[in-house]
């Protein structure tokens, strides 16, 4: 995996990072360019971070600091120059992926407070102006625990930024380490949650997932809150969020973006772990309130609740799934309750900031769906750290895409540009 030195929170020491992808325990050979420059050596047309041409993807706070998994920015541009100046709240050394239009992802490490040149005449593909016109620049943060702060965006003198309209459909994934990309090669950009959103094509996606977090609002593996609380806020539960905001983070302004169409929920493995001492009742209550919170913010959104998986073990001459597989019956019964006539006649909404519930008094159509993950992954799709491998993540994303297509009629629009990076494995030797 791509690893960072995750240090305790003393001052700002946690912001330091090192870049090594460990592939099955061995360093992977990478050729990420050093993109940092001295901006005084260039003549730029500079745009402020709040320029209307810049689209922010995922969750960003009022300081233009990114949070959660795989947040990013996107804009069109003219010319062959794109540079970005990053603020001091950037995690020093954080790895980002960036691309030109539909070309492959490139990666580089970012310096806090530095300016980085991502596109120049020497960048492969920078001179290709068709069929996508104008050229589109996209950048995504790969590391789930770290983020960037945007200060300004630069293009060549005489050139300009162009706003790229948002796609017409939206999806959000709410989860923990399994959704955030922990232990996949490029973390957020190798996660099944990213693969689902990007793999559908022509879809805006946001991943509010963080490792170790529970659904229940309690401390789990160092996370001070659970998703029943944190989903309603801009920042995640990372140490850097604690340094910036303490226990008073910015509530997320749901009016900033159009309503999400589909929400995928995959959370509960940390609640299920006996270390965190979460009862079944508390877990189901939290998961129920998350769904009611979604319905309160986005009344027309369809919610898909995934069953959980907890890995496999060798039993004699075969492999079997670990038992129990994590609140299997309880999640299914909750899904059925949401679809009961009694609930649909008088649904309840929840607000995680005020902690208030409210009966709407308005009958609603069924909006909660159940996705059974049984059989999608096998024992070798789970890595030694109990998380999906890159292949496992691809399998989960692919099955979810088909489920969404069959359930909601969404067509696939990703028709060529890569989604997952460095997954081309093949054999050129046919004579062995």
CSV table of C-alpha atoms in Angstrom, one decimal:
chain,number,residue,atom,x,y,z
A,1,UNK,CA,0.0,0.0,0.0
A,2,UNK,CA,1.0,3.7,-0.1
A,3,UNK,CA,2.0,4.4,3.5
A,4,UNK,CA,2.2,7.5,5.6
A,5,UNK,CA,3.8,7.8,9.0
A,6,UNK,CA,0.6,8.0,11.1
A,7,UNK,CA,1.9,9.8,14.2
A,8,UNK,CA,0.2,10.8,17.4
A,9,UNK,CA,-1.3,14.2,17.6
A,10,UNK,CA,1.3,16.4,19.2
A,11,UNK,CA,1.4,19.8,17.6
A,12,UNK,CA,1.3,19.3,13.9
A,13,UNK,CA,3.7,16.4,13.7
A,14,UNK,CA,1.1,14.2,12.1
A,15,UNK,CA,1.2,16.2,8.9
A,16,UNK,CA,4.6,14.7,7.9
A,17,UNK,CA,4.4,11.9,5.3
A,18,UNK,CA,6.5,9.4,3.4
A,19,UNK,CA,5.7,7.8,0.1
A,20,UNK,CA,6.1,4.1,-0.4
A,21,UNK,CA,3.7,1.7,-2.0
A,22,UNK,CA,4.2,-1.8,-0.4
A,23,UNK,CA,2.9,-4.5,-2.8
A,24,UNK,CA,2.6,-7.7,-0.9
A,25,UNK,CA,5.2,-6.5,1.5
A,26,UNK,CA,7.7,-5.4,-1.3
A,27,UNK,CA,8.2,-1.8,-2.4
A,28,UNK,CA,6.5,-1.2,-5.8
A,29,UNK,CA,8.6,0.7,-8.4
A,30,UNK,CA,6.9,4.0,-9.0
A,31,UNK,CA,7.9,7.0,-11.2
A,32,UNK,CA,5.9,9.8,-9.6
A,33,UNK,CA,7.4,13.1,-10.8
A,34,UNK,CA,8.5,15.9,-8.5
A,35,UNK,CA,6.1,18.7,-9.5
A,36,UNK,CA,7.1,21.4,-7.0
A,37,UNK,CA,8.3,24.6,-8.6
A,38,UNK,CA,9.4,28.1,-7.7
A,39,UNK,CA,6.4,30.2,-8.9
A,40,UNK,CA,8.5,33.3,-9.2
A,41,UNK,CA,10.1,31.7,-12.3
A,42,UNK,CA,6.8,31.6,-14.1
A,43,UNK,CA,4.3,34.1,-15.6
A,44,UNK,CA,0.9,32.9,-14.5
A,45,UNK,CA,-2.8,33.9,-14.8
A,46,UNK,CA,-3.8,33.2,-11.2
A,47,UNK,CA,-7.3,32.4,-10.0
A,48,UNK,CA,-8.3,32.5,-6.4
A,49,UNK,CA,-9.5,29.3,-4.7
A,50,UNK,CA,-13.1,30.5,-4.7
A,51,UNK,CA,-13.1,31.0,-8.4
A,52,UNK,CA,-16.5,29.9,-9.9
A,53,UNK,CA,-14.7,27.8,-12.5
A,54,UNK,CA,-13.3,25.4,-9.9
A,55,UNK,CA,-15.6,22.5,-8.9
A,56,UNK,CA,-14.9,21.0,-5.6
A,57,UNK,CA,-15.7,17.2,-5.3
A,58,UNK,CA,-16.4,15.5,-2.0
A,59,UNK,CA,-16.4,17.5,1.2
A,60,UNK,CA,-14.3,20.7,1.7
A,61,UNK,CA,-14.6,23.2,4.6
A,62,UNK,CA,-14.7,27.0,4.6
A,63,UNK,CA,-10.9,27.1,4.6
A,64,UNK,CA,-10.8,25.0,1.4
A,65,UNK,CA,-9.4,22.1,3.2
A,66,UNK,CA,-10.4,18.6,1.9
A,67,UNK,CA,-11.8,15.8,4.1
A,68,UNK,CA,-12.8,12.1,4.0
A,69,UNK,CA,-11.8,9.8,1.1
A,70,UNK,CA,-10.9,10.8,-2.5
A,71,UNK,CA,-12.0,14.5,-2.5
A,72,UNK,CA,-10.9,16.6,-5.4
A,73,UNK,CA,-11.2,19.5,-7.8
A,74,UNK,CA,-12.0,19.7,-11.4
A,75,UNK,CA,-12.0,22.4,-14.1
A,76,UNK,CA,-11.5,23.1,-17.8
A,77,UNK,CA,-8.6,25.2,-19.0
A,78,UNK,CA,-6.9,26.6,-22.1
A,79,UNK,CA,-3.3,26.4,-22.9
A,80,UNK,CA,-0.7,23.8,-21.7
A,81,UNK,CA,0.0,25.0,-18.1
A,82,UNK,CA,-1.8,24.1,-14.9
A,83,UNK,CA,-0.2,24.8,-11.5
A,84,UNK,CA,-1.7,24.9,-8.0
A,85,UNK,CA,-0.5,26.6,-4.8
A,86,UNK,CA,-1.4,24.7,-1.7
A,87,UNK,CA,-2.0,26.1,1.8
A,88,UNK,CA,-0.3,25.3,5.0
A,89,UNK,CA,-3.1,23.0,6.2
A,90,UNK,CA,-2.1,20.6,3.4
A,91,UNK,CA,-0.7,17.3,4.9
A,92,UNK,CA,3.0,17.6,3.9
A,93,UNK,CA,3.8,14.8,1.5
A,94,UNK,CA,0.2,13.7,0.8
A,95,UNK,CA,-0.1,11.8,-2.4
A,96,UNK,CA,-2.6,13.0,-5.1
A,97,UNK,CA,-3.7,11.6,-8.3
A,98,UNK,CA,-4.2,14.0,-11.3
A,99,UNK,CA,-5.2,13.6,-14.9
A,100,UNK,CA,-5.8,15.4,-18.1
A,101,UNK,CA,-9.3,14.7,-19.5
A,102,UNK,CA,-9.6,11.0,-20.1
A,103,UNK,CA,-5.9,10.1,-19.9
A,104,UNK,CA,-4.4,7.9,-17.2
A,105,UNK,CA,-3.9,9.0,-13.6
A,106,UNK,CA,-0.5,10.4,-12.7
A,107,UNK,CA,0.6,10.8,-9.1
A,108,UNK,CA,2.8,13.2,-7.1
A,109,UNK,CA,3.5,14.2,-3.5
A,110,UNK,CA,2.4,17.6,-2.4
A,111,UNK,CA,4.4,20.0,-0.2
A,112,UNK,CA,2.4,22.1,2.3
A,113,UNK,CA,2.6,25.7,1.3
A,114,UNK,CA,4.2,24.8,-2.1
A,115,UNK,CA,3.3,25.4,-5.7
A,116,UNK,CA,3.2,22.4,-8.0
A,117,UNK,CA,3.2,22.3,-11.8
A,118,UNK,CA,0.9,19.5,-12.9
A,119,UNK,CA,0.6,20.3,-16.6
A,120,UNK,CA,3.3,21.7,-18.9
A,121,UNK,CA,4.2,21.3,-22.6
A,122,UNK,CA,6.4,18.4,-21.4
A,123,UNK,CA,3.4,16.5,-19.8
A,124,UNK,CA,2.3,13.6,-21.9
A,125,UNK,CA,-1.0,14.5,-23.6
A,126,UNK,CA,-0.9,18.2,-22.8
A,127,UNK,CA,-1.0,19.0,-26.5
A,128,UNK,CA,-4.0,16.8,-27.3
A,129,UNK,CA,-7.0,19.1,-27.5
A,130,UNK,CA,-9.6,16.6,-28.8
A,131,UNK,CA,-12.1,15.0,-28.6
A,132,UNK,CA,-12.5,16.4,-25.1
A,133,UNK,CA,-12.6,20.2,-25.4
A,134,UNK,CA,-11.7,22.2,-23.5
A,135,UNK,CA,-9.0,20.1,-21.7
A,136,UNK,CA,-10.2,19.0,-18.3
A,137,UNK,CA,-7.9,18.9,-15.2
A,138,UNK,CA,-9.0,16.6,-12.3
A,139,UNK,CA,-7.1,16.1,-9.0
A,140,UNK,CA,-8.0,13.7,-6.2
A,141,UNK,CA,-6.5,13.1,-2.8
A,142,UNK,CA,-5.6,9.4,-2.5
A,143,UNK,CA,-4.9,9.2,1.3
A,144,UNK,CA,-7.9,8.8,3.5
A,145,UNK,CA,-6.2,10.3,6.6
A,146,UNK,CA,-4.7,13.3,4.9
A,147,UNK,CA,-5.8,16.3,2.8
A,148,UNK,CA,-4.9,19.4,0.9
A,149,UNK,CA,-5.8,23.1,1.2
A,150,UNK,CA,-6.2,25.0,-2.0
A,151,UNK,CA,-4.8,28.5,-2.1
A,152,UNK,CA,-4.9,29.4,-5.8
A,153,UNK,CA,-4.9,27.8,-9.3
A,154,UNK,CA,-2.6,29.1,-12.1
A,155,UNK,CA,-2.7,28.8,-15.9
A,156,UNK,CA,-0.4,30.4,-18.5
A,157,UNK,CA,-0.6,34.1,-19.0
A,158,UNK,CA,-3.4,34.9,-21.5
A,159,UNK,CA,-5.2,31.6,-20.8
A,160,UNK,CA,-8.2,30.9,-18.6
A,161,UNK,CA,-10.1,28.4,-16.5
A,162,UNK,CA,-13.5,27.1,-17.7
A,163,UNK,CA,-16.2,25.6,-15.4
A,164,UNK,CA,-17.2,22.1,-16.3
A,165,UNK,CA,-20.9,21.4,-15.6
A,166,UNK,CA,-21.6,18.8,-13.0
A,167,UNK,CA,-23.0,15.4,-14.2
A,168,UNK,CA,-26.7,15.0,-13.8
A,169,UNK,CA,-26.7,12.1,-11.3
A,170,UNK,CA,-25.1,11.7,-7.8
A,171,UNK,CA,-24.0,8.9,-5.5
A,172,UNK,CA,-22.6,8.9,-2.0
A,173,UNK,CA,-20.9,6.1,-0.1
A,174,UNK,CA,-21.0,6.2,3.8
A,175,UNK,CA,-18.6,3.8,5.5
A,176,UNK,CA,-15.4,3.0,7.3
A,177,UNK,CA,-12.0,1.6,6.3
A,178,UNK,CA,-13.6,-0.9,3.9
A,179,UNK,CA,-15.0,1.9,1.8
A,180,UNK,CA,-12.2,4.5,2.3
A,181,UNK,CA,-9.6,2.3,0.6
A,182,UNK,CA,-7.5,1.3,3.5
A,183,UNK,CA,-4.7,-1.2,2.4
A,184,UNK,CA,-5.5,-0.9,-1.3
A,185,UNK,CA,-2.6,0.3,-3.5
A,186,UNK,CA,-3.7,3.9,-4.0
A,187,UNK,CA,-6.1,4.0,-1.0
A,188,UNK,CA,-9.0,6.2,-1.9
A,189,UNK,CA,-8.4,5.9,-5.7
A,190,UNK,CA,-8.2,2.1,-5.4
A,191,UNK,CA,-11.3,1.7,-3.1
A,192,UNK,CA,-14.5,0.0,-4.2
A,193,UNK,CA,-16.4,3.1,-3.3
A,194,UNK,CA,-14.4,5.2,-5.8
A,195,UNK,CA,-14.5,2.4,-8.3
A,196,UNK,CA,-18.3,2.4,-8.1
A,197,UNK,CA,-18.7,6.2,-8.5
A,198,UNK,CA,-16.1,6.6,-11.2
A,199,UNK,CA,-17.0,3.3,-12.9
A,200,UNK,CA,-20.6,4.3,-13.4
A,201,UNK,CA,-19.5,7.2,-15.5
A,202,UNK,CA,-21.1,10.6,-15.8
A,203,UNK,CA,-21.8,10.5,-12.0
A,204,UNK,CA,-20.8,12.9,-9.2
A,205,UNK,CA,-19.6,10.9,-6.3
A,206,UNK,CA,-18.6,11.6,-2.7
A,207,UNK,CA,-17.1,9.1,-0.2
A,208,UNK,CA,-17.7,9.9,3.5
A,209,UNK,CA,-15.8,7.0,4.9
A,210,UNK,CA,-13.0,6.8,7.5
A,211,UNK,CA,-11.1,3.8,9.0
A,212,UNK,CA,-12.1,2.6,12.4
A,213,UNK,CA,-15.2,4.6,12.7
A,214,UNK,CA,-18.4,3.0,14.0
A,215,UNK,CA,-22.0,3.7,13.1
A,216,UNK,CA,-22.7,4.2,16.8
A,217,UNK,CA,-21.7,7.6,18.3
A,218,UNK,CA,-18.8,6.5,20.5
A,219,UNK,CA,-15.1,6.2,20.5
A,220,UNK,CA,-14.0,3.4,18.2
A,221,UNK,CA,-10.3,2.8,17.5
A,222,UNK,CA,-9.5,6.4,18.4
A,223,UNK,CA,-12.4,8.0,16.4
A,224,UNK,CA,-14.2,10.3,18.8
A,225,UNK,CA,-17.5,10.0,17.0
A,226,UNK,CA,-19.5,7.6,14.9
A,227,UNK,CA,-21.1,8.2,11.5
A,228,UNK,CA,-24.6,8.8,13.1
A,229,UNK,CA,-23.0,12.0,14.3
A,230,UNK,CA,-20.0,12.7,11.9
A,231,UNK,CA,-21.9,12.3,8.6
A,232,UNK,CA,-23.7,15.6,9.3
A,233,UNK,CA,-20.3,17.5,9.6
A,234,UNK,CA,-17.8,18.6,7.0
A,235,UNK,CA,-14.7,17.1,8.4
A,236,UNK,CA,-13.9,13.5,9.3
A,237,UNK,CA,-12.6,12.0,12.6
A,238,UNK,CA,-8.9,12.3,11.8
A,239,UNK,CA,-6.2,13.7,14.1
A,240,UNK,CA,-5.8,16.7,11.8
A,241,UNK,CA,-9.6,17.4,12.2
A,242,UNK,CA,-9.1,17.4,16.0
A,243,UNK,CA,-6.2,19.8,15.7
A,244,UNK,CA,-8.2,22.2,13.4
A,245,UNK,CA,-11.6,22.0,15.0
A,246,UNK,CA,-11.5,20.1,18.3
A,247,UNK,CA,-15.0,19.0,19.1
A,248,UNK,CA,-16.6,21.9,17.2
A,249,UNK,CA,-16.4,21.1,13.5
A,250,UNK,CA,-18.3,22.8,10.7
A,251,UNK,CA,-21.7,21.3,10.0
A,252,UNK,CA,-21.9,20.2,6.4
A,253,UNK,CA,-24.1,22.5,4.4
A,254,UNK,CA,-26.3,20.1,2.4
A,255,UNK,CA,-27.7,22.9,0.3
A,256,UNK,CA,-24.2,23.5,-1.3
A,257,UNK,CA,-24.8,20.7,-3.7
A,258,UNK,CA,-27.8,19.2,-5.5
A,259,UNK,CA,-29.5,16.3,-3.6
A,260,UNK,CA,-27.8,12.9,-4.0
A,261,UNK,CA,-29.8,10.3,-5.9
A,262,UNK,CA,-28.3,7.1,-4.4
A,263,UNK,CA,-26.6,6.5,-1.0
A,264,UNK,CA,-24.6,3.3,-0.3
A,265,UNK,CA,-24.1,2.4,3.3
A,266,UNK,CA,-21.4,-0.1,4.3
A,267,UNK,CA,-20.6,0.3,8.0
A,268,UNK,CA,-20.7,-2.0,11.1
A,269,UNK,CA,-17.5,-4.0,11.1
A,270,UNK,CA,-16.1,-1.8,13.8
A,271,UNK,CA,-19.3,-1.9,15.8
A,272,UNK,CA,-19.2,-5.7,15.5
A,273,UNK,CA,-15.7,-5.9,16.9
A,274,UNK,CA,-15.8,-6.8,20.6
A,275,UNK,CA,-13.0,-4.3,21.3
A,276,UNK,CA,-15.4,-1.4,20.8
A,277,UNK,CA,-18.2,-2.9,23.0
A,278,UNK,CA,-21.2,-1.8,20.8
A,279,UNK,CA,-24.3,-3.8,21.4
A,280,UNK,CA,-26.6,-4.9,18.6
A,281,UNK,CA,-29.3,-2.6,19.8
A,282,UNK,CA,-27.0,0.5,19.8
A,283,UNK,CA,-25.6,-0.4,16.4
A,284,UNK,CA,-29.0,-0.9,14.7
A,285,UNK,CA,-30.4,2.3,16.3
A,286,UNK,CA,-27.4,4.2,14.9
A,287,UNK,CA,-27.8,2.7,11.5
A,288,UNK,CA,-31.5,3.4,11.5
A,289,UNK,CA,-30.8,7.1,12.4
A,290,UNK,CA,-28.2,7.4,9.6
A,291,UNK,CA,-30.9,6.3,7.2
A,292,UNK,CA,-33.5,8.6,8.7
A,293,UNK,CA,-30.9,11.4,8.5
A,294,UNK,CA,-30.3,10.8,4.8
A,295,UNK,CA,-34.1,10.8,4.2
A,296,UNK,CA,-34.4,14.1,6.1
A,297,UNK,CA,-31.7,15.8,4.0
A,298,UNK,CA,-32.5,14.1,0.7
A,299,UNK,CA,-36.2,12.9,0.7
A,300,UNK,CA,-35.9,11.5,-2.8
A,301,UNK,CA,-32.7,9.6,-2.3
A,302,UNK,CA,-32.6,5.8,-2.6
A,303,UNK,CA,-30.6,4.1,0.2
A,304,UNK,CA,-28.7,0.8,-0.4
A,305,UNK,CA,-27.6,-1.0,2.8
A,306,UNK,CA,-24.9,-3.5,2.2
A,307,UNK,CA,-24.5,-6.7,4.3
A,308,UNK,CA,-21.1,-6.9,6.0
A,309,UNK,CA,-18.2,-9.3,5.5
A,310,UNK,CA,-15.6,-10.3,8.0
A,311,UNK,CA,-13.1,-12.4,6.0
A,312,UNK,CA,-12.4,-16.1,5.8
A,313,UNK,CA,-10.5,-18.8,7.5
A,314,UNK,CA,-9.0,-22.2,6.5
A,315,UNK,CA,-11.1,-25.1,7.7
A,316,UNK,CA,-9.3,-28.4,6.8
A,317,UNK,CA,-9.0,-28.6,3.1
A,318,UNK,CA,-11.1,-25.5,2.2
A,319,UNK,CA,-11.9,-22.0,3.3
A,320,UNK,CA,-15.1,-20.7,5.0
A,321,UNK,CA,-16.4,-17.3,5.9
A,322,UNK,CA,-15.8,-16.1,9.5
A,323,UNK,CA,-18.9,-16.4,11.6
A,324,UNK,CA,-20.8,-14.4,12.5
A,325,UNK,CA,-20.6,-12.2,9.4
A,326,UNK,CA,-21.7,-9.1,11.3
A,327,UNK,CA,-25.3,-8.3,12.2
A,328,UNK,CA,-26.6,-10.2,9.2
A,329,UNK,CA,-30.1,-10.9,10.4
A,330,UNK,CA,-30.4,-7.6,12.2
A,331,UNK,CA,-29.5,-5.5,9.1
A,332,UNK,CA,-31.9,-7.5,7.0
A,333,UNK,CA,-34.7,-7.1,9.6
A,334,UNK,CA,-34.1,-3.3,9.7
A,335,UNK,CA,-34.3,-3.1,5.9
A,336,UNK,CA,-37.7,-5.0,6.1
A,337,UNK,CA,-38.9,-2.6,8.8
A,338,UNK,CA,-38.1,0.4,6.7
A,339,UNK,CA,-40.3,-1.1,3.9
A,340,UNK,CA,-43.2,-2.0,6.2
A,341,UNK,CA,-46.5,-0.3,5.7
A,342,UNK,CA,-46.4,1.0,9.2
A,343,UNK,CA,-43.2,2.9,8.6
A,344,UNK,CA,-44.0,4.1,5.1
A,345,UNK,CA,-47.2,5.6,6.3
A,346,UNK,CA,-45.4,7.8,8.9
A,347,UNK,CA,-41.7,7.9,8.3
A,348,UNK,CA,-39.2,9.5,10.6
A,349,UNK,CA,-36.3,11.9,9.8
A,350,UNK,CA,-33.3,12.6,12.0
A,351,UNK,CA,-30.8,15.5,12.3
A,352,UNK,CA,-27.4,14.6,13.6
A,353,UNK,CA,-26.5,18.1,14.6
A,354,UNK,CA,-29.6,18.9,16.8
A,355,UNK,CA,-30.1,15.1,17.7
A,356,UNK,CA,-33.8,15.5,17.0
A,357,UNK,CA,-36.2,13.1,15.4
A,358,UNK,CA,-39.4,14.1,13.7
A,359,UNK,CA,-42.3,12.2,12.2
A,360,UNK,CA,-43.0,13.8,8.9
A,361,UNK,CA,-46.6,12.9,8.7
A,362,UNK,CA,-46.2,12.3,5.0
A,363,UNK,CA,-46.5,8.9,3.5
A,364,UNK,CA,-43.5,7.9,1.5
A,365,UNK,CA,-42.6,5.2,-1.1
A,366,UNK,CA,-40.1,2.5,-0.3
A,367,UNK,CA,-36.6,4.0,-0.5
A,368,UNK,CA,-34.3,1.5,1.4
A,369,UNK,CA,-32.8,-1.5,-0.5
A,370,UNK,CA,-30.6,-4.4,0.6
A,371,UNK,CA,-27.4,-5.5,-1.2
A,372,UNK,CA,-26.2,-9.0,-0.1
A,373,UNK,CA,-22.4,-9.2,-0.5
A,374,UNK,CA,-22.3,-13.0,0.0
A,375,UNK,CA,-20.3,-14.7,-2.6
A,376,UNK,CA,-18.7,-11.7,-4.2
A,377,UNK,CA,-15.3,-12.1,-2.6
A,378,UNK,CA,-13.3,-15.2,-1.8
A,379,UNK,CA,-10.5,-15.7,0.8
A,380,UNK,CA,-7.8,-14.4,-1.6
A,381,UNK,CA,-9.7,-11.2,-2.2
A,382,UNK,CA,-9.1,-10.2,1.4
A,383,UNK,CA,-5.6,-9.1,2.3
A,384,UNK,CA,-3.7,-10.0,5.5
A,385,UNK,CA,-5.0,-6.8,7.2
A,386,UNK,CA,-8.6,-8.0,6.7
A,387,UNK,CA,-9.4,-5.5,4.0
A,388,UNK,CA,-10.2,-6.0,0.3
A,389,UNK,CA,-7.2,-6.3,-2.1
A,390,UNK,CA,-7.3,-4.3,-5.3
A,391,UNK,CA,-9.0,-7.1,-7.0
A,392,UNK,CA,-11.5,-7.5,-4.2
A,393,UNK,CA,-12.3,-3.8,-4.4
A,394,UNK,CA,-12.9,-4.1,-8.2
A,395,UNK,CA,-15.2,-7.1,-7.6
A,396,UNK,CA,-17.3,-5.3,-5.1
A,397,UNK,CA,-17.5,-2.1,-7.2
A,398,UNK,CA,-18.5,-4.2,-10.3
A,399,UNK,CA,-21.3,-6.1,-8.5
A,400,UNK,CA,-22.7,-2.9,-7.0
A,401,UNK,CA,-22.7,-1.3,-10.5
A,402,UNK,CA,-24.8,-4.1,-11.8
A,403,UNK,CA,-27.1,-3.9,-8.8
A,404,UNK,CA,-27.7,-0.2,-9.4
A,405,UNK,CA,-28.3,-0.8,-13.1
A,406,UNK,CA,-30.9,-3.5,-12.4
A,407,UNK,CA,-32.5,-1.8,-9.5
A,408,UNK,CA,-32.6,1.9,-10.6
A,409,UNK,CA,-32.1,1.6,-14.3
A,410,UNK,CA,-28.8,3.6,-14.4
A,411,UNK,CA,-26.9,3.0,-17.5
A,412,UNK,CA,-23.1,2.7,-17.6
A,413,UNK,CA,-21.3,5.7,-19.2
A,414,UNK,CA,-17.7,5.0,-18.4
A,415,UNK,CA,-16.5,3.8,-21.8
A,416,UNK,CA,-12.7,3.9,-22.0
A,417,UNK,CA,-10.7,6.1,-19.6
A,418,UNK,CA,-9.1,4.1,-16.8
A,419,UNK,CA,-10.8,4.0,-13.4
A,420,UNK,CA,-8.3,1.9,-11.4
A,421,UNK,CA,-4.6,2.6,-11.9
A,422,UNK,CA,-1.9,0.0,-12.5
A,423,UNK,CA,-4.3,-3.0,-12.7
A,424,UNK,CA,-3.1,-4.3,-16.0
A,425,UNK,CA,-1.7,-7.8,-15.3
A,426,UNK,CA,-1.2,-10.0,-18.3
A,427,UNK,CA,1.0,-12.8,-19.7
A,428,UNK,CA,3.0,-12.3,-22.9
A,429,UNK,CA,4.5,-15.8,-22.7
A,430,UNK,CA,2.2,-18.4,-24.3
A,431,UNK,CA,4.7,-21.3,-24.5
A,432,UNK,CA,5.0,-22.3,-20.9
